[in-house]
């Protein structure tokens, strides 16, 4: 209910600001509180970028950055006699799921296809290039099955943009953007872009129809030709509930899907037709059920009012496997997670398995270790909400759940005492959650609570205090 009111208010505000009528498309933000709740309770998920780009081992943008020929790129999928190709021979999604669980993650999101267009699932579109063709393996089916069996929520990542199509750089056929392949403006690009869009529609329908239901979808990159914002590409992709049958880039009957009344569905319409509970990020050009923040910039400011998610990379270099490694430290990882949860967000942490499907040892070890800490302080993370008081950047912040408040104290805060603002409930105990030890506290008549004797050394990256009360007024 709250979300309905919020969504309406948001729409009215957005429309007032833009002076436009609301589009019906935007009316389908997830209205089911349970679908949002699992996500907001989960807090921590695993992002996995895995595809052909693992072969050159320089990140997932390799095709674009090298502007190599598409034929040469396709060869990464086949043994050229040297044994160096995308063989997926160690791909064990059950092991990935076990690692995610050990790390304290509650959902996984694997790239079904990235901007290079290589699909890990079974698509029969004319131009589709898939692992079923190259390895006779439906890697995505294996992934979905294993993640479900492990009891984790299943996320789908899908990139609408596709560098294999010259039309991607020139959807109107009148204005080709700069590109490494030196494609020039050409009228046929418009049709080429239309084929690209048709492939997206066929594949999104295939994924949602045959692999779902999905709990979560991460659309990536609705921009066109690497220009503008995700929202700027929406006229082309039609990411909302419905498509316009008069759109200049039509989707053929064979590749499209419709609602019960025969109205053609847009990308989210297809997603929700088959996965009514699915929640979506905000990167398709559609508004999204939750806000998205990408990259490793510092997380600052007050508690955010909307559900949101920050995605970032364990190996800071690239999302896809990279021979170069610059791993985040455990202290940095802790800092990001704390900064996110005290502001009401989730963290989606990326790993990039190699061409065999192996998540590098050092990455896995870090995740196991981090998970061991989370097991101890998980009460202060999972199922909480950020607040009820705003954090102080770089020093501390709060989470809460019925009957409990938690203080996350960062290394930037000096001292062994801290206070929390007035609360109505009576505090019955305060604990160092990591050490499982009671702490001294005094609750003043005005409800404020002062804690003393904090041990700041036992786990300096985040000293977690649990404040237990005799009830919940929140
Ligand atoms: C960007 C990049 C992409 C990566 C994504 C992760 O959109 O283009 O490579 O997959 O961020 O959020």
JSON list of N, CA and C and ligand atoms in Angstrom, two decimals, residues 47 49 60-61 111 114-115 157 161 163 218 220-221 223 230 281 283 293-295 311-312 319-320, ligand 1:
[
{"chain": "A", "resi": 47, "resn": "UNK", "atom": "N", "xyz": [26.80, -10.83, -8.06]},
{"chain": "A", "resi": 47, "resn": "UNK", "atom": "CA", "xyz": [26.69, -10.49, -9.46]},
{"chain": "A", "resi": 47, "resn": "UNK", "atom": "C", "xyz": [27.76, -11.33, -10.16]},
{"chain": "A", "resi": 49, "resn": "UNK", "atom": "N", "xyz": [29.60, -11.79, -13.92]},
{"chain": "A", "resi": 49, "resn": "UNK", "atom": "CA", "xyz": [29.81, -11.46, -15.33]},
{"chain": "A", "resi": 49, "resn": "UNK", "atom": "C", "xyz": [30.63, -12.58, -15.95]},
{"chain": "A", "resi": 60, "resn": "UNK", "atom": "N", "xyz": [34.86, -7.25, -19.86]},
{"chain": "A", "resi": 60, "resn": "UNK", "atom": "CA", "xyz": [33.69, -7.53, -20.70]},
{"chain": "A", "resi": 60, "resn": "UNK", "atom": "C", "xyz": [33.51, -6.54, -21.85]},
{"chain": "A", "resi": 61, "resn": "UNK", "atom": "N", "xyz": [34.29, -5.47, -21.86]},
{"chain": "A", "resi": 61, "resn": "UNK", "atom": "CA", "xyz": [34.18, -4.51, -22.96]},
{"chain": "A", "resi": 61, "resn": "UNK", "atom": "C", "xyz": [35.18, -4.79, -24.08]},
{"chain": "A", "resi": 111, "resn": "UNK", "atom": "N", "xyz": [24.96, -12.88, -15.90]},
{"chain": "A", "resi": 111, "resn": "UNK", "atom": "CA", "xyz": [24.78, -12.32, -17.24]},
{"chain": "A", "resi": 111, "resn": "UNK", "atom": "C", "xyz": [24.29, -13.40, -18.21]},
{"chain": "A", "resi": 114, "resn": "UNK", "atom": "N", "xyz": [25.80, -10.41, -22.44]},
{"chain": "A", "resi": 114, "resn": "UNK", "atom": "CA", "xyz": [26.32, -9.06, -22.22]},
{"chain": "A", "resi": 114, "resn": "UNK", "atom": "C", "xyz": [26.29, -8.30, -23.55]},
{"chain": "A", "resi": 115, "resn": "UNK", "atom": "N", "xyz": [26.99, -7.17, -23.62]},
{"chain": "A", "resi": 115, "resn": "UNK", "atom": "CA", "xyz": [26.90, -6.32, -24.82]},
{"chain": "A", "resi": 115, "resn": "UNK", "atom": "C", "xyz": [27.51, -6.97, -26.07]},
{"chain": "A", "resi": 157, "resn": "UNK", "atom": "N", "xyz": [20.43, -11.22, -15.57]},
{"chain": "A", "resi": 157, "resn": "UNK", "atom": "CA", "xyz": [21.02, -10.01, -16.16]},
{"chain": "A", "resi": 157, "resn": "UNK", "atom": "C", "xyz": [20.87, -10.13, -17.66]},
{"chain": "A", "resi": 161, "resn": "UNK", "atom": "N", "xyz": [21.61, -3.83, -25.39]},
{"chain": "A", "resi": 161, "resn": "UNK", "atom": "CA", "xyz": [22.51, -3.36, -26.43]},
{"chain": "A", "resi": 161, "resn": "UNK", "atom": "C", "xyz": [23.39, -4.51, -26.93]},
{"chain": "A", "resi": 163, "resn": "UNK", "atom": "N", "xyz": [26.72, -5.03, -29.55]},
{"chain": "A", "resi": 163, "resn": "UNK", "atom": "CA", "xyz": [27.75, -4.44, -30.42]},
{"chain": "A", "resi": 163, "resn": "UNK", "atom": "C", "xyz": [27.90, -5.15, -31.76]},
{"chain": "A", "resi": 218, "resn": "UNK", "atom": "N", "xyz": [18.11, -7.61, -13.89]},
{"chain": "A", "resi": 218, "resn": "UNK", "atom": "CA", "xyz": [19.05, -6.50, -14.02]},
{"chain": "A", "resi": 218, "resn": "UNK", "atom": "C", "xyz": [19.20, -6.24, -15.52]},
{"chain": "A", "resi": 220, "resn": "UNK", "atom": "N", "xyz": [20.75, -4.12, -18.40]},
{"chain": "A", "resi": 220, "resn": "UNK", "atom": "CA", "xyz": [21.94, -3.27, -18.43]},
{"chain": "A", "resi": 220, "resn": "UNK", "atom": "C", "xyz": [22.08, -2.52, -19.73]},
{"chain": "A", "resi": 221, "resn": "UNK", "atom": "N", "xyz": [22.05, -1.22, -19.63]},
{"chain": "A", "resi": 221, "resn": "UNK", "atom": "CA", "xyz": [22.40, -0.41, -20.78]},
{"chain": "A", "resi": 221, "resn": "UNK", "atom": "C", "xyz": [21.32, -0.37, -21.81]},
{"chain": "A", "resi": 223, "resn": "UNK", "atom": "N", "xyz": [21.16, 2.60, -23.29]},
{"chain": "A", "resi": 223, "resn": "UNK", "atom": "CA", "xyz": [21.65, 3.68, -24.14]},
{"chain": "A", "resi": 223, "resn": "UNK", "atom": "C", "xyz": [21.92, 3.15, -25.53]},
{"chain": "A", "resi": 230, "resn": "UNK", "atom": "N", "xyz": [20.21, 5.82, -20.02]},
{"chain": "A", "resi": 230, "resn": "UNK", "atom": "CA", "xyz": [19.35, 4.66, -20.28]},
{"chain": "A", "resi": 230, "resn": "UNK", "atom": "C", "xyz": [17.98, 5.13, -20.76]},
{"chain": "A", "resi": 281, "resn": "UNK", "atom": "N", "xyz": [15.68, -3.57, -11.82]},
{"chain": "A", "resi": 281, "resn": "UNK", "atom": "CA", "xyz": [16.51, -2.39, -11.58]},
{"chain": "A", "resi": 281, "resn": "UNK", "atom": "C", "xyz": [16.05, -1.25, -12.50]},
{"chain": "A", "resi": 283, "resn": "UNK", "atom": "N", "xyz": [17.68, 0.25, -15.09]},
{"chain": "A", "resi": 283, "resn": "UNK", "atom": "CA", "xyz": [18.66, 0.46, -16.15]},
{"chain": "A", "resi": 283, "resn": "UNK", "atom": "C", "xyz": [18.17, 0.11, -17.55]},
{"chain": "A", "resi": 293, "resn": "UNK", "atom": "N", "xyz": [22.67, 2.12, -8.31]},
{"chain": "A", "resi": 293, "resn": "UNK", "atom": "CA", "xyz": [23.91, 2.90, -8.25]},
{"chain": "A", "resi": 293, "resn": "UNK", "atom": "C", "xyz": [25.01, 1.94, -8.68]},
{"chain": "A", "resi": 294, "resn": "UNK", "atom": "N", "xyz": [25.87, 2.41, -9.57]},
{"chain": "A", "resi": 294, "resn": "UNK", "atom": "CA", "xyz": [26.88, 1.51, -10.11]},
{"chain": "A", "resi": 294, "resn": "UNK", "atom": "C", "xyz": [28.28, 2.03, -9.82]},
{"chain": "A", "resi": 295, "resn": "UNK", "atom": "N", "xyz": [29.17, 1.10, -9.49]},
{"chain": "A", "resi": 295, "resn": "UNK", "atom": "CA", "xyz": [30.57, 1.46, -9.36]},
{"chain": "A", "resi": 295, "resn": "UNK", "atom": "C", "xyz": [30.98, 1.70, -7.91]},
{"chain": "A", "resi": 311, "resn": "UNK", "atom": "N", "xyz": [25.79, -1.73, -7.17]},
{"chain": "A", "resi": 311, "resn": "UNK", "atom": "CA", "xyz": [26.56, -2.86, -7.67]},
{"chain": "A", "resi": 311, "resn": "UNK", "atom": "C", "xyz": [28.01, -2.41, -7.82]},
{"chain": "A", "resi": 312, "resn": "UNK", "atom": "N", "xyz": [28.89, -3.29, -7.45]},
{"chain": "A", "resi": 312, "resn": "UNK", "atom": "CA", "xyz": [30.31, -2.97, -7.58]},
{"chain": "A", "resi": 312, "resn": "UNK", "atom": "C", "xyz": [31.11, -4.26, -7.67]},
{"chain": "A", "resi": 319, "resn": "UNK", "atom": "N", "xyz": [34.45, -5.86, -14.78]},
{"chain": "A", "resi": 319, "resn": "UNK", "atom": "CA", "xyz": [33.40, -6.78, -14.29]},
{"chain": "A", "resi": 319, "resn": "UNK", "atom": "C", "xyz": [33.66, -8.19, -14.78]},
{"chain": "A", "resi": 320, "resn": "UNK", "atom": "N", "xyz": [33.99, -8.30, -16.07]},
{"chain": "A", "resi": 320, "resn": "UNK", "atom": "CA", "xyz": [34.30, -9.61, -16.61]},
{"chain": "A", "resi": 320, "resn": "UNK", "atom": "C", "xyz": [35.72, -10.00, -16.21]},
{"chain": "B", "resi": 1, "resn": "LIG", "atom": "C1", "xyz": [27.96, -0.97, -17.19]},
{"chain": "B", "resi": 1, "resn": "LIG", "atom": "C2", "xyz": [28.86, -1.68, -18.17]},
{"chain": "B", "resi": 1, "resn": "LIG", "atom": "C3", "xyz": [28.84, -3.12, -18.05]},
{"chain": "B", "resi": 1, "resn": "LIG", "atom": "C4", "xyz": [28.59, -3.74, -16.72]},
{"chain": "B", "resi": 1, "resn": "LIG", "atom": "C5", "xyz": [27.58, -2.94, -15.93]},
{"chain": "B", "resi": 1, "resn": "LIG", "atom": "C6", "xyz": [27.41, -3.44, -14.51]},
{"chain": "B", "resi": 1, "resn": "LIG", "atom": "O1", "xyz": [26.68, -0.77, -17.66]},
{"chain": "B", "resi": 1, "resn": "LIG", "atom": "O2", "xyz": [28.57, -1.34, -19.49]},
{"chain": "B", "resi": 1, "resn": "LIG", "atom": "O3", "xyz": [29.98, -3.65, -18.61]},
{"chain": "B", "resi": 1, "resn": "LIG", "atom": "O4", "xyz": [28.06, -4.97, -16.96]},
{"chain": "B", "resi": 1, "resn": "LIG", "atom": "O5", "xyz": [27.90, -1.61, -15.94]},
{"chain": "B", "resi": 1, "resn": "LIG", "atom": "O6", "xyz": [26.52, -2.66, -13.78]}
]
